[in-house]
Coordinates of C-alpha atoms (C1' of nucleotides) in Angstrom, one line a residue:
Chain A
M1169 CA 5.1 -30.4 60.5
E1170 CA 8.3 -30.4 58.3
N1171 CA 9.8 -27.3 56.7
F1172 CA 9.4 -25.7 53.2
S1173 CA 11.4 -23.1 51.5
Q1174 CA 9.6 -19.7 51.4
T1175 CA 10.2 -20.4 47.2
E1176 CA 7.7 -23.5 47.5
E1177 CA 6.2 -21.1 50.0
N1178 CA 5.2 -18.3 47.9
Y1179 CA 4.3 -20.7 45.3
L1180 CA 1.8 -22.0 47.8
K1181 CA 0.3 -18.8 48.6
A1182 CA 0.4 -17.9 45.1
I1183 CA -1.5 -20.6 44.6
F1184 CA -4.3 -20.0 47.6
K1185 CA -4.4 -16.6 46.3
L1186 CA -5.6 -17.2 42.3
S1187 CA -7.8 -20.2 43.7
E1188 CA -9.0 -17.9 46.4
K1189 CA -10.4 -15.3 43.4
E1190 CA -11.4 -17.8 40.4
D1191 CA -12.3 -20.1 42.8
K1192 CA -11.2 -23.4 39.6
P1193 CA -8.0 -24.1 39.3
A1194 CA -5.1 -22.4 38.4
S1195 CA -2.6 -22.3 35.8
T1196 CA 0.6 -22.6 35.1
N1197 CA 0.3 -19.4 33.6
A1198 CA -1.6 -17.8 36.1
I1199 CA 0.9 -18.6 38.3
A1200 CA 4.8 -17.2 36.4
G1201 CA 2.5 -14.5 36.4
E1202 CA 2.6 -14.4 40.0
M1203 CA 5.5 -15.7 40.9
S1204 CA 7.6 -13.1 38.9
T1205 CA 8.9 -16.3 36.3
S1206 CA 8.7 -18.9 33.4
A1207 CA 5.9 -21.3 33.4
A1208 CA 8.8 -23.6 32.8
S1209 CA 10.2 -22.9 36.6
V1210 CA 6.8 -23.4 37.6
T1211 CA 6.2 -27.2 36.2
D1212 CA 9.5 -27.6 37.3
M1213 CA 8.2 -26.6 40.8
L1214 CA 4.5 -27.9 40.6
R1215 CA 6.0 -31.4 39.6
R1216 CA 8.0 -30.6 43.0
L1217 CA 5.1 -29.9 45.8
A1218 CA 2.0 -32.4 43.9
E1219 CA 5.6 -34.4 45.1
K1220 CA 5.5 -33.4 48.5
G1221 CA 1.4 -33.8 48.8
L1222 CA 1.0 -30.6 48.8
I1223 CA -0.9 -29.9 45.6
H1224 CA -3.5 -32.5 43.2
Y1225 CA -1.6 -31.9 39.9
E1226 CA -1.9 -33.4 36.5
K1227 CA 0.0 -32.2 33.3
Y1228 CA -2.7 -29.5 31.9
K1229 CA -4.7 -29.5 34.0
G1230 CA -4.2 -26.8 36.1
V1231 CA -3.2 -27.2 40.7
A1232 CA -5.1 -27.1 43.3
L1233 CA -4.5 -27.3 46.8
T1234 CA -4.7 -30.4 49.1
E1235 CA -5.2 -29.8 52.4
K1236 CA -2.2 -30.0 54.2
G1237 CA -1.5 -27.2 51.0
N1238 CA -4.5 -25.2 52.5
K1239 CA -3.4 -25.6 56.1
L1240 CA 0.0 -24.7 55.1
A1241 CA -1.2 -21.4 53.1
T1242 CA -3.1 -20.2 55.4
G1243 CA -0.7 -20.3 57.9
L1244 CA 1.3 -18.2 56.1
I1245 CA -1.3 -15.8 55.6
R1246 CA -2.0 -15.5 59.0
K1247 CA 1.4 -14.5 59.3
H1248 CA 2.2 -12.0 57.4
R1249 CA -1.5 -10.3 58.4
L1250 CA -0.3 -10.4 62.0
W1251 CA 2.9 -9.3 61.0
E1252 CA 1.8 -6.3 59.1
V1253 CA -0.9 -5.8 62.8
F1254 CA 2.4 -5.7 64.4
L1255 CA 4.3 -3.2 62.3
L1256 CA 2.1 -0.8 62.4
E1257 CA -0.1 -0.5 65.4
K1258 CA 3.2 -1.1 67.4
L1259 CA 6.2 0.4 65.5
R1260 CA 3.7 2.5 63.6
F1261 CA 4.1 1.9 59.9
S1262 CA 2.0 2.9 58.1
W1263 CA 0.1 0.2 56.2
D1264 CA 1.8 1.6 52.4
E1265 CA 5.1 0.8 54.5
V1266 CA 4.5 -3.0 55.9
H1267 CA 3.0 -5.5 53.6
E1268 CA 7.1 -5.9 52.0
M1269 CA 8.4 -6.8 55.6
A1270 CA 5.8 -9.1 56.5
E1271 CA 6.3 -10.9 52.6
Q1272 CA 9.4 -11.3 54.8
L1273 CA 8.4 -11.8 58.1
E1274 CA 5.2 -14.8 57.1
H1275 CA 8.6 -16.9 56.7
I1276 CA 10.0 -16.8 60.8
Q1277 CA 9.5 -20.6 61.6
S1278 CA 8.1 -21.3 65.3
P1279 CA 4.4 -21.6 66.0
E1280 CA 4.8 -20.8 70.1
L1281 CA 6.1 -17.3 68.1
V1282 CA 3.2 -16.3 65.4
E1283 CA 0.3 -17.7 68.6
R1284 CA 2.4 -15.6 71.0
L1285 CA 2.4 -12.7 69.2
D1286 CA -1.3 -13.5 68.0
D1287 CA -1.9 -12.7 71.5
Y1288 CA 0.9 -9.2 72.2
L1289 CA -1.8 -8.0 69.9
G1290 CA -5.0 -9.1 71.1
R1291 CA -6.3 -11.5 68.7
P1292 CA -6.7 -9.1 66.0
K1293 CA -9.8 -10.6 63.5
F1294 CA -8.1 -7.9 60.3
D1295 CA -5.2 -6.6 59.4
P1296 CA -4.8 -3.2 59.0
H1297 CA -5.9 -2.9 55.1
G1298 CA -9.2 -5.2 56.7
D1299 CA -8.3 -8.6 55.2
P1300 CA -9.0 -11.2 58.0
I1301 CA -6.5 -12.5 60.2
P1302 CA -7.1 -16.9 60.1
D1303 CA -7.1 -17.9 64.1
A1304 CA -4.9 -20.7 64.8
K1305 CA -6.7 -23.5 63.5
G1306 CA -7.9 -21.4 59.7
N1307 CA -10.8 -20.2 59.9
F1308 CA -11.5 -16.5 58.2
T1309 CA -13.9 -13.9 59.8
F1310 CA -16.6 -13.4 57.3
R1311 CA -18.1 -9.6 57.0
K1312 CA -21.4 -8.5 54.3
Q1313 CA -19.0 -6.3 52.6
V1314 CA -19.2 -4.6 49.0
F1315 CA -18.1 -3.0 47.2
L1316 CA -18.2 1.4 47.6
S1317 CA -18.5 2.1 43.9
S1318 CA -22.2 -0.2 44.5
L1319 CA -24.2 2.2 47.5
L1320 CA -26.2 4.1 45.5
P1321 CA -27.4 7.9 47.0
N1322 CA -28.0 8.1 49.8
E1323 CA -26.6 4.8 50.7
A1324 CA -24.3 5.5 54.2
G1325 CA -21.6 2.7 56.0
A1326 CA -18.5 2.9 57.5
V1327 CA -14.2 1.8 55.3
V1328 CA -13.7 -2.1 55.7
G1329 CA -11.1 -3.1 53.7
V1330 CA -9.1 -2.1 50.7
N1331 CA -9.4 -4.0 47.0
D1332 CA -6.2 -2.6 46.1
H1333 CA -3.2 -3.1 48.2
S1334 CA -1.2 -0.7 46.6
P1335 CA 1.4 1.9 48.3
A1336 CA 0.5 4.4 45.8
F1337 CA -3.1 4.1 46.9
L1338 CA -3.0 4.0 50.1
Q1339 CA -1.4 6.9 50.3
Y1340 CA -4.0 8.8 47.7
L1341 CA -6.5 7.6 51.0
D1342 CA -4.6 9.1 53.7
R1343 CA -3.9 11.8 51.4
I1344 CA -8.5 12.4 51.5
G1345 CA -7.8 11.4 55.0
L1346 CA -10.1 8.0 54.7
K1347 CA -8.9 4.9 56.5
L1348 CA -10.3 1.8 58.0
G1349 CA -13.5 2.4 60.0
T1350 CA -14.2 6.0 58.5
Q1351 CA -18.2 6.5 58.1
L1352 CA -19.6 8.5 55.1
R1353 CA -23.0 8.8 53.1
I1354 CA -23.2 9.1 48.9
A1355 CA -24.5 12.0 48.0
E1356 CA -24.3 11.5 44.2
R1357 CA -23.8 9.4 41.6
F1358 CA -22.2 11.3 38.4
D1359 CA -23.4 9.1 35.2
Y1360 CA -20.8 10.4 33.0
D1361 CA -17.8 8.4 34.0
E1362 CA -20.0 6.9 37.6
S1363 CA -17.6 9.3 40.3
L1364 CA -19.0 9.6 43.6
R1365 CA -19.5 12.9 45.5
V1366 CA -19.3 10.9 48.2
L1367 CA -19.7 12.9 52.1
L1368 CA -16.1 11.7 54.9
E1369 CA -17.1 11.9 58.7
D1370 CA -14.5 14.1 59.6
S1371 CA -12.6 15.5 55.9
G1372 CA -15.5 16.5 54.6
E1373 CA -16.7 16.2 51.0
Q1374 CA -14.6 14.8 48.4
I1375 CA -15.2 13.3 44.7
L1376 CA -14.6 9.3 44.4
S1377 CA -13.6 8.4 41.3
K1378 CA -14.8 5.0 40.0
K1379 CA -10.9 3.7 40.9
V1380 CA -11.3 4.1 43.7
S1381 CA -14.3 3.6 44.1
Q1382 CA -13.6 0.3 42.5
N1383 CA -11.0 -1.3 45.5
L1384 CA -12.7 0.1 48.8
F1385 CA -14.9 -2.7 51.3
V1386 CA -17.5 -0.4 53.3
Q1387 CA -20.0 -2.4 55.6
K1388 CA -23.6 -0.3 55.1
F1389 CA -25.7 0.9 58.1
Chain B
M75 CA 23.9 -1.3 50.2
E76 CA 24.1 -4.5 48.9
N77 CA 21.9 -7.9 50.3
F78 CA 23.6 -11.0 50.8
S79 CA 22.6 -14.8 50.6
Q80 CA 21.8 -16.1 54.9
T81 CA 24.5 -18.4 54.3
E82 CA 26.8 -15.4 53.5
E83 CA 25.4 -13.8 56.5
N84 CA 26.2 -17.0 58.6
Y85 CA 29.6 -17.3 57.9
L86 CA 30.1 -13.4 58.5
K87 CA 28.6 -14.2 61.3
A88 CA 30.2 -17.1 62.7
I89 CA 34.3 -15.4 61.4
F90 CA 33.4 -12.3 63.5
K91 CA 32.8 -14.3 66.5
L92 CA 35.7 -16.4 65.6
S93 CA 37.9 -13.9 64.8
E94 CA 37.0 -11.8 68.4
K95 CA 37.4 -13.9 71.3
E96 CA 41.1 -16.0 69.3
D97 CA 41.7 -11.8 67.7
K98 CA 44.1 -12.8 65.4
P99 CA 42.7 -14.7 61.3
A100 CA 40.2 -17.5 61.7
S101 CA 40.8 -20.7 60.3
T102 CA 39.4 -22.7 57.9
N103 CA 38.7 -25.5 60.3
A104 CA 37.6 -23.5 62.8
I105 CA 35.0 -21.7 61.0
A106 CA 33.5 -25.3 59.8
G107 CA 33.8 -26.1 63.1
E108 CA 30.8 -22.6 64.0
M109 CA 29.2 -23.8 60.6
S110 CA 29.2 -27.3 61.1
T111 CA 29.6 -27.7 58.2
S112 CA 33.3 -29.1 56.1
A113 CA 36.6 -27.4 55.0
A114 CA 35.6 -27.9 51.8
S115 CA 32.4 -26.7 51.6
V116 CA 34.0 -22.8 53.9
T117 CA 37.1 -23.1 51.0
D118 CA 34.8 -22.1 48.5
M119 CA 32.3 -20.0 50.1
L120 CA 35.6 -17.6 51.3
R121 CA 36.3 -17.5 47.1
R122 CA 33.6 -16.1 46.5
L123 CA 33.5 -13.9 50.3
A124 CA 36.5 -12.1 49.0
E125 CA 35.0 -11.5 46.1
K126 CA 32.5 -9.6 47.1
G127 CA 35.1 -7.6 49.8
L128 CA 33.6 -8.5 52.9
I129 CA 36.8 -10.4 53.6
H130 CA 40.8 -10.5 53.1
Y131 CA 41.7 -13.6 52.1
E132 CA 44.2 -15.8 51.7
K133 CA 45.1 -19.6 50.9
Y134 CA 46.3 -20.8 53.8
K135 CA 47.1 -17.5 55.8
G136 CA 43.1 -17.6 57.8
V137 CA 41.0 -15.1 57.2
A138 CA 39.8 -12.0 58.9
L139 CA 36.5 -8.9 58.0
T140 CA 37.3 -6.6 55.5
E141 CA 35.9 -3.1 57.2
K142 CA 32.8 -3.6 55.6
G143 CA 31.9 -6.8 56.6
N144 CA 32.6 -5.8 59.4
K145 CA 29.8 -3.4 59.0
L146 CA 27.4 -6.8 58.6
A147 CA 28.5 -8.5 61.3
T148 CA 28.1 -5.6 63.5
G149 CA 24.4 -4.9 62.1
L150 CA 23.4 -8.5 62.4
I151 CA 24.7 -9.6 65.7
R152 CA 23.1 -5.9 66.6
K153 CA 19.4 -6.9 64.7
H154 CA 20.0 -10.7 66.9
R155 CA 20.1 -8.7 70.7
L156 CA 17.1 -6.4 69.9
W157 CA 14.9 -9.6 68.5
E158 CA 16.4 -11.4 71.5
V159 CA 15.2 -8.2 73.8
F160 CA 11.3 -7.9 71.5
L161 CA 11.1 -11.7 72.2
L162 CA 11.6 -11.5 76.0
E163 CA 10.5 -8.3 76.7
K164 CA 7.3 -8.1 75.2
L165 CA 6.4 -11.6 73.9
R166 CA 7.5 -12.9 77.3
F167 CA 9.4 -15.8 76.1
S168 CA 12.3 -17.2 78.6
W169 CA 15.5 -16.4 78.1
D170 CA 16.4 -20.1 77.0
E171 CA 14.0 -20.2 74.4
V172 CA 14.9 -17.1 72.8
H173 CA 17.6 -17.4 70.1
E174 CA 16.6 -19.9 67.6
M175 CA 13.6 -16.7 66.5
A176 CA 16.2 -14.4 66.4
E177 CA 18.4 -16.9 64.4
Q178 CA 15.7 -16.5 61.4
L179 CA 14.5 -12.6 62.5
E180 CA 18.8 -11.1 62.4
H181 CA 17.9 -11.7 58.3
I182 CA 14.9 -9.9 57.7
Q183 CA 15.9 -6.8 55.8
S184 CA 14.5 -3.6 57.3
P185 CA 17.0 -0.5 58.0
E186 CA 14.2 0.8 59.3
L187 CA 12.4 -2.1 61.2
V188 CA 15.5 -2.1 62.7
E189 CA 15.8 2.1 64.2
R190 CA 11.2 1.6 65.0
L191 CA 12.6 -1.7 67.1
D192 CA 15.3 -0.1 68.6
D193 CA 12.9 3.2 69.7
Y194 CA 10.2 0.5 70.2
L195 CA 12.3 -1.8 73.3
G196 CA 13.5 1.9 74.3
R197 CA 17.1 1.2 72.6
P198 CA 17.9 -1.2 75.6
K199 CA 22.0 -1.5 75.4
F200 CA 22.6 -5.0 76.1
D201 CA 20.6 -8.0 75.9
P202 CA 18.6 -10.9 78.2
H203 CA 22.1 -12.5 78.6
G204 CA 23.4 -9.2 79.2
D205 CA 25.4 -9.3 75.4
P206 CA 25.9 -5.8 74.1
I207 CA 23.8 -4.8 72.0
P208 CA 25.7 -2.2 68.8
D209 CA 23.7 0.9 68.3
A210 CA 23.0 2.1 64.3
K211 CA 26.7 3.1 64.0
G212 CA 28.1 -0.3 65.6
N213 CA 29.4 1.0 68.4
F214 CA 29.5 -1.7 71.7
T215 CA 29.1 -0.7 75.8
F216 CA 31.8 -1.8 77.0
R217 CA 31.6 -2.9 80.9
K218 CA 33.9 -3.6 83.8
Q219 CA 32.7 -7.4 83.5
V220 CA 34.4 -10.7 85.1
F221 CA 34.4 -13.9 85.8
L222 CA 32.2 -14.6 89.3
S223 CA 35.1 -17.5 89.7
S224 CA 37.1 -14.7 90.0
L225 CA 35.6 -13.6 92.5
L226 CA 37.6 -13.6 96.1
P227 CA 35.9 -14.5 99.5
N228 CA 33.6 -11.4 100.7
E229 CA 33.4 -10.1 97.3
A230 CA 30.0 -8.5 96.5
G231 CA 28.5 -8.4 93.1
A232 CA 25.7 -8.5 90.5
V233 CA 25.5 -10.6 87.5
V234 CA 25.3 -9.1 84.3
G235 CA 25.9 -11.6 82.0
V236 CA 26.6 -15.3 80.5
N237 CA 28.9 -16.7 79.2
D238 CA 27.7 -20.0 78.0
H239 CA 24.6 -19.8 76.0
S240 CA 22.8 -23.3 76.6
P241 CA 19.2 -24.1 77.6
A242 CA 20.9 -25.6 79.7
F243 CA 22.4 -23.3 81.6
L244 CA 20.4 -21.2 81.4
Q245 CA 17.2 -23.7 82.4
Y246 CA 19.4 -23.9 85.9
L247 CA 19.9 -20.3 86.2
D248 CA 16.0 -19.9 86.8
R249 CA 15.8 -23.3 88.7
I250 CA 17.9 -21.9 91.8
G251 CA 16.7 -18.2 91.2
L252 CA 19.5 -16.2 89.8
K253 CA 18.9 -14.2 86.7
L254 CA 20.7 -11.0 86.0
G255 CA 20.9 -8.3 87.9
T256 CA 20.7 -10.5 91.1
Q257 CA 23.1 -9.1 93.8
L258 CA 25.5 -11.5 95.0
R259 CA 28.3 -12.2 97.6
I260 CA 30.9 -14.5 98.4
A261 CA 30.6 -16.4 101.2
E262 CA 33.3 -19.4 100.8
R263 CA 35.5 -20.7 98.3
F264 CA 36.5 -24.7 98.6
D265 CA 39.1 -25.2 97.0
Y266 CA 38.5 -29.3 96.7
D267 CA 36.7 -28.9 94.1
E268 CA 36.9 -24.4 93.5
S269 CA 33.3 -24.4 94.1
L270 CA 31.7 -21.4 96.2
R271 CA 28.9 -20.6 99.1
V272 CA 27.4 -17.7 97.4
L273 CA 25.2 -15.3 99.3
L274 CA 22.3 -15.3 96.6
E275 CA 20.1 -11.5 96.6
D276 CA 17.1 -12.5 97.5
S277 CA 17.2 -16.8 96.9
G278 CA 18.8 -17.6 99.9
E279 CA 22.5 -19.5 99.6
Q280 CA 23.7 -21.6 96.7
I281 CA 26.9 -23.9 96.1
L282 CA 28.2 -22.6 92.8
S283 CA 30.4 -25.7 91.2
K284 CA 33.3 -23.9 88.8
K285 CA 31.6 -25.0 86.0
V286 CA 29.1 -22.5 86.8
S287 CA 31.6 -20.1 88.3
Q288 CA 32.9 -20.4 85.1
N289 CA 29.8 -18.5 83.5
L290 CA 28.7 -16.1 84.6
F291 CA 29.7 -12.6 84.8
V292 CA 29.4 -9.8 87.1
Q293 CA 30.3 -6.7 87.9
K294 CA 31.9 -5.7 91.4
F295 CA 30.8 -3.6 93.8
Chain C
dT795 C1' 66.0 -32.5 57.9
dA796 C1' 63.1 -36.6 57.1
dT797 C1' 59.3 -38.5 57.6
dT798 C1' 54.6 -38.2 59.7
dA799 C1' 50.3 -35.9 60.8
dT800 C1' 47.4 -32.0 60.3
dT801 C1' 44.6 -28.7 57.1
dT802 C1' 43.9 -26.5 53.7
dT803 C1' 42.3 -26.9 48.9
dT804 C1' 40.8 -28.8 44.1
dA805 C1' 37.8 -31.7 41.3
dG806 C1' 33.8 -33.6 40.6
dA807 C1' 29.0 -34.6 41.8
dT808 C1' 24.6 -33.4 43.8
dT809 C1' 20.6 -30.5 44.8
dA810 C1' 17.1 -26.4 44.9
dG811 C1' 15.8 -23.2 41.8
dT812 C1' 16.3 -20.9 37.8
dC813 C1' 16.5 -18.9 32.4
dT814 C1' 15.6 -20.1 27.3
dA815 C1' 14.5 -22.7 23.6
dA816 C1' 12.1 -26.4 21.2
dA817 C1' 8.5 -29.5 21.1
dA818 C1' 3.9 -31.1 22.4
dA819 C1' -0.8 -30.6 24.1
dT820 C1' -4.5 -27.9 24.6
dA821 C1' -7.7 -24.5 22.7
dA822 C1' -9.2 -20.8 19.0
dT823 C1' -10.6 -19.5 15.0
dT824 C1' -11.4 -19.7 10.2
Chain D
dA726 C1' -12.2 -30.2 10.4
dA727 C1' -7.6 -28.0 9.4
dT728 C1' -4.8 -24.5 10.8
dT729 C1' -3.5 -20.7 13.5
dA730 C1' -2.7 -19.0 18.4
dT731 C1' -2.3 -20.0 23.3
dT732 C1' -0.7 -23.0 27.1
dT733 C1' 2.4 -26.1 29.1
dT734 C1' 5.8 -29.3 29.0
dT735 C1' 10.3 -30.7 28.2
dA736 C1' 15.2 -30.7 27.0
dG737 C1' 19.8 -28.7 28.1
dA738 C1' 21.8 -25.5 30.6
dC739 C1' 23.4 -21.8 35.3
dT740 C1' 24.7 -20.6 40.0
dA741 C1' 24.7 -21.0 44.5
dA742 C1' 26.0 -24.4 48.3
dT743 C1' 26.2 -28.0 49.3
dC744 C1' 29.4 -33.2 49.6
dT745 C1' 33.8 -37.0 49.2
dA746 C1' 37.4 -37.9 48.6
dA747 C1' 41.9 -37.1 47.0
dA748 C1' 45.9 -33.5 46.8
dA749 C1' 48.5 -29.8 47.9
dA750 C1' 50.3 -27.2 51.9
dT751 C1' 52.1 -26.5 55.5
dA752 C1' 52.9 -27.8 60.4
dA753 C1' 55.1 -31.5 64.3
dT754 C1' 58.2 -34.6 65.6
dA755 C1' 61.5 -38.0 65.1

DNA sequence: TATTATTTTTAGATTAGTCTAAAAATAATT
DNA sequence: AATTATTTTTAGACTAATCTAAAAATAATA
């Protein structure tokens, strides 16, 4: 497989991310937002990525990944998430610290390294934030998960992932003793501000704001 | 500490390497050789590295690292060698495979990561090739080592390092069962081609060519 | 010391990635 | 449908890192 620059790889990841959540071609402006750069720079890059067969691109029509581009982006996500597991499980970083480092490590070029790392970590299916880690063929493990905010009073489940990956949110969760795997039950729902009173496995009862409950994924029992 | 480009970092490493072995300012041409690039490119880069206070540079006079440049280069060597240990000890790569990957990993920017990695590996003082790993302050552990070729008949010692790091040499050593730590004794020296008959700890007797014995470091008993 | 050879630097061009400002295309609104 | 607003692209310029070819400085040799 050819090699691509880190910048090219980051564009592919951005396009992947955007077309994943919106499920339609990514716009130049959206990519510029994701990459914190100008629309002009994006246009330039799109021309080049298209030339290399990584994206389908028509002027003014937006952009989608080709088979090849998709494979590459998936590989990057695989590397990123495996390194995050490594940093957390082996080097004992906390889940709010690992992103920046993984952002660099994902660009290390060595297929053999990725497979060995995967082995070493015990072939994990999810990363420290609960996001699925694609396997060597690019297949993601799917899981029936819902937003905590969608649970009704007395319903119970386990926290399996976060939607917001910001350090601030993750540190907040640490503070209230909420981790992946934590079991919980909805005690009460306040219509006033859509906050929830929640019974947590270990750390007792907590009021969770709407914003918080919209950023937690749970698997219902 | 500011950040520098991978290219700048690689130049610093090259200059470090050259002035380490020659113990005098590195020449433009030597650097060009080390970096596999043109002398013109080197001159360009030297101007920039000097501006950033990383090297002492006078036109036509060659180049030496400043305090700052030396710190940076030492940090790179530290990272390189720690990653090599990781790849070998944890991911079970062999010593002829690790260099290329470490060459990329050494550019990962995160002081915290380096320290955690060092901890995780048990603060090793030497890498898989027997080269010393500088500590966080940049201090190398020195060791009284000599070339195997300098041993006299009946002298004994342990292999502690290699001078030639090429995969071909390392694979040859694997083949004859010679690793770091292997104990040996000189049985006979042949004046004809300066080869040695050597008694190896486990793998019995071997004839080692002059070239081989000049590329092995041993610590005498 | 004069001449030749080697090393190093300068000059000018190229590529990747970026920028701002202006032009062109598309979408939204009256 | 015409006008306005938004999005996207083009044009032109900049920086980092590279190259080749030529000029300048240093070193080696007759």
